[in-house]
Every structure is written in structure tokens, then in C-alpha cells.
Amino acid sequence: MHILVINGPNLNMLGIREPDIYGKNTYADLCDMISAKAEEMNITVELFQSNHEGAIVDKIQEAYGKADGIVINPAAYTHTSVAILDALKAVAIPTCEVHISDVNSREEFRKISYVGLYAEKTFAGYGFDSYTMAMDYLKEKYN
Ligand code: CA2
């Protein structure tokens, strides 16, 4: 099984600011944790982070026929991007949406998720564990 993990804008800044919301660990720590989890699960994983909406759309399109699952934290694009939603629908790869923080207990605008209209499951508010929970879910259902 091969899973593509996509992280959206500003998540490369993890650990640098707003530790009260996103924790003290860095993006590199997140990548290490996901890679270790993939090894333990005996699956392969590709990690991708971009601050650019179009680059995320390109990456989703490239996954067509290659990835068995997508774990995506679209970050701010969660709440705005019809383009990312359409790309996910186009490739029709099983997808989980993840968030580090509990988006439903923050500002009103964070309660709206375009990606969530396609994702079959959302894990939000579990810190970095949201990612490993999504990986477990996809493996259990699709491997
Ligand atoms: O909780 C999440 O994972 C979010 O996707 C994070 C996004 C936010 O826009 C979503 O509503 C919820 C923001 C990511 C920005 O990350 C930063 C990390 C360090 C310093 C500043 C921002």
C-alpha cells in the first residue's frame, strides 16, 4: 500500500510560532513520525508540503494511478479551496482530511471545509496523532 501525505500552507512553520495551538514539534518531527509509522505498518509513504494551491492540485493529479490513499492537511486551503476539492474528486483516491487543532472549536470560518465534502473521514484535534489515525484508517479499510 502507498499513501501520499500532503501538508498545506505554513505547516512548514510548525514549532516556530503558535506552540499553544500547534504544539512545539517541527515539520521535520512530523515527517519523522509519519515515516516511522509507515515503516511499522509495512506500507510506503510520500510526504509533500507546499504553500501553493496549484502545486497541491498538481500533486493530487500526479497521484492518480499511483497512491492507494491520501492523507491531507490542507491548512488554510481547507476553508477556501474548491480547486483542491475538485482535484480529489477527479482522482477519486480514498482520502482522509486531518487537522492538528480542533477546527470545530475555533473561529466560525474554520468550521467550513471544502475538502471535507470529499474526504471520507476527518481527524481533527489530536495533534500529530491525527495523521497516524488517518493512516491506520486507510490501511484497515483499503489494504
Ligand atoms: O489545525 C490544523 O491542522 C489546521 O489545518 C492548521 C492551519 C489552519 O489554517 C487550519 O484552520 C487548521 C494553519 C497552519 C499554520 O501553521 C502554523 C504553524 C506554525 C506557526 C504558524 C502557523
XYZ file of C-alpha atoms and ligand atoms in Angstrom:
165
model
C 0.000 0.000 0.000
C 1.215 3.504 -0.856
C -0.063 6.627 0.910
C 0.544 10.247 -0.113
C 0.603 12.716 2.801
C 0.007 16.332 1.785
C 0.504 19.350 4.041
C -0.683 22.792 3.024
C 0.469 26.353 3.623
C 2.503 27.389 6.662
C 2.732 23.894 8.102
C 6.478 24.100 7.344
C 6.477 26.696 10.182
C 5.379 24.177 12.817
C 7.245 24.539 16.094
C 8.379 28.059 15.212
C 5.286 30.028 16.285
C 1.854 29.400 17.900
C 3.012 26.405 20.001
C -0.133 26.789 22.139
C -2.262 25.809 19.116
C 0.005 23.574 17.025
C 2.500 22.253 19.585
C 6.263 22.579 19.928
C 7.309 19.974 17.396
C 8.568 20.929 13.937
C 7.529 19.894 10.424
C 10.664 17.698 10.313
C 9.460 15.970 13.516
C 6.059 15.392 11.864
C 7.735 13.850 8.801
C 9.889 11.593 11.016
C 6.808 10.431 12.919
C 4.858 9.650 9.732
C 7.819 7.808 8.170
C 8.319 5.706 11.324
C 4.605 4.887 11.400
C 4.660 3.828 7.726
C 7.615 1.516 8.388
C 5.833 -0.018 11.375
C 2.694 -0.524 9.243
C 4.717 -2.019 6.384
C 3.454 0.499 3.854
C 5.196 3.186 1.786
C 4.586 6.884 2.211
C 5.401 10.048 0.256
C 5.489 13.357 2.108
C 4.675 16.623 0.346
C 4.299 20.163 1.680
C 3.502 23.272 -0.320
C 2.374 26.821 0.310
C 0.848 26.959 -3.186
C -2.675 25.832 -4.056
C -1.800 24.920 -7.671
C 1.185 22.830 -6.574
C -1.124 20.851 -4.277
C -3.591 20.348 -7.163
C -0.686 19.138 -9.381
C 0.472 16.702 -6.693
C -3.027 15.245 -6.283
C -3.310 14.776 -10.066
C 0.126 13.064 -10.158
C -1.083 10.590 -7.528
C -3.664 9.195 -9.971
C -2.897 5.508 -10.511
C -0.007 5.639 -8.006
C -1.358 6.242 -4.490
C -3.843 3.959 -2.738
C -4.740 6.634 -0.218
C -4.255 10.320 0.532
C -3.904 11.942 3.939
C -4.263 15.701 3.554
C -3.994 18.637 5.908
C -4.940 21.432 3.504
C -4.332 24.007 6.276
C -5.947 27.355 5.348
C -6.996 25.964 1.936
C -9.359 23.655 3.838
C -11.722 26.577 4.219
C -11.393 28.098 0.741
C -10.272 25.690 -1.962
C -12.762 24.335 -4.463
C -9.727 23.564 -6.694
C -8.316 21.062 -4.170
C -11.782 19.555 -3.653
C -12.202 19.124 -7.429
C -8.735 17.545 -7.797
C -9.532 14.996 -5.074
C -12.848 14.184 -6.752
C -11.113 13.847 -10.133
C -8.552 11.266 -8.987
C -11.093 9.504 -6.724
C -8.411 8.192 -4.345
C -9.637 7.332 -0.813
C -8.839 10.396 1.281
C -8.747 11.389 4.932
C -8.664 15.039 5.983
C -6.547 15.800 9.048
C -6.015 18.796 11.315
C -3.666 19.257 14.230
C -6.044 21.582 16.059
C -9.737 21.096 16.733
C -11.073 23.269 13.911
C -14.624 22.951 15.207
C -13.844 24.693 18.486
C -12.043 27.675 16.918
C -13.292 30.564 14.723
C -16.530 30.086 12.744
C -14.740 30.164 9.372
C -12.663 27.106 10.337
C -15.840 25.030 10.641
C -16.268 25.164 6.858
C -14.291 22.531 4.946
C -14.430 22.121 1.174
C -12.056 19.140 1.285
C -14.368 17.577 3.852
C -17.046 17.351 1.157
C -14.932 14.627 -0.488
C -12.865 13.153 2.365
C -14.477 10.073 3.787
C -13.174 10.743 7.278
C -11.764 13.731 9.177
C -9.425 13.504 12.162
C -9.088 16.884 13.886
C -7.762 17.964 17.257
C -5.456 15.035 18.009
C -2.213 16.900 17.305
C 0.220 14.935 15.124
C -1.716 11.749 16.024
C -4.438 12.916 13.595
C -2.081 11.788 10.787
C -1.339 8.330 12.179
C -5.038 7.780 12.918
C -5.810 8.547 9.278
C -3.069 6.161 8.094
C -4.488 3.380 10.287
C -7.980 4.066 8.960
C -6.907 3.879 5.298
C -4.851 0.732 5.820
C -7.638 -1.035 7.656
C -10.198 -0.151 5.003
C -8.223 -0.354 1.738
C -5.161 -2.571 2.164
O -5.193 22.527 12.734
C -4.742 22.396 11.591
O -4.032 21.435 11.258
C -5.002 23.476 10.536
O -5.158 22.830 9.286
C -3.788 24.374 10.521
C -3.942 25.582 9.610
C -5.266 26.317 9.856
O -5.440 27.328 8.890
C -6.448 25.368 9.821
O -7.622 26.098 10.097
C -6.282 24.256 10.822
C -2.803 26.590 9.817
C -1.444 26.018 9.666
C -0.456 27.072 10.022
O 0.525 26.510 10.848
C 1.347 27.328 11.552
C 2.346 26.717 12.247
C 3.210 27.476 12.986
C 3.090 28.849 13.032
C 2.073 29.444 12.339
C 1.199 28.688 11.586
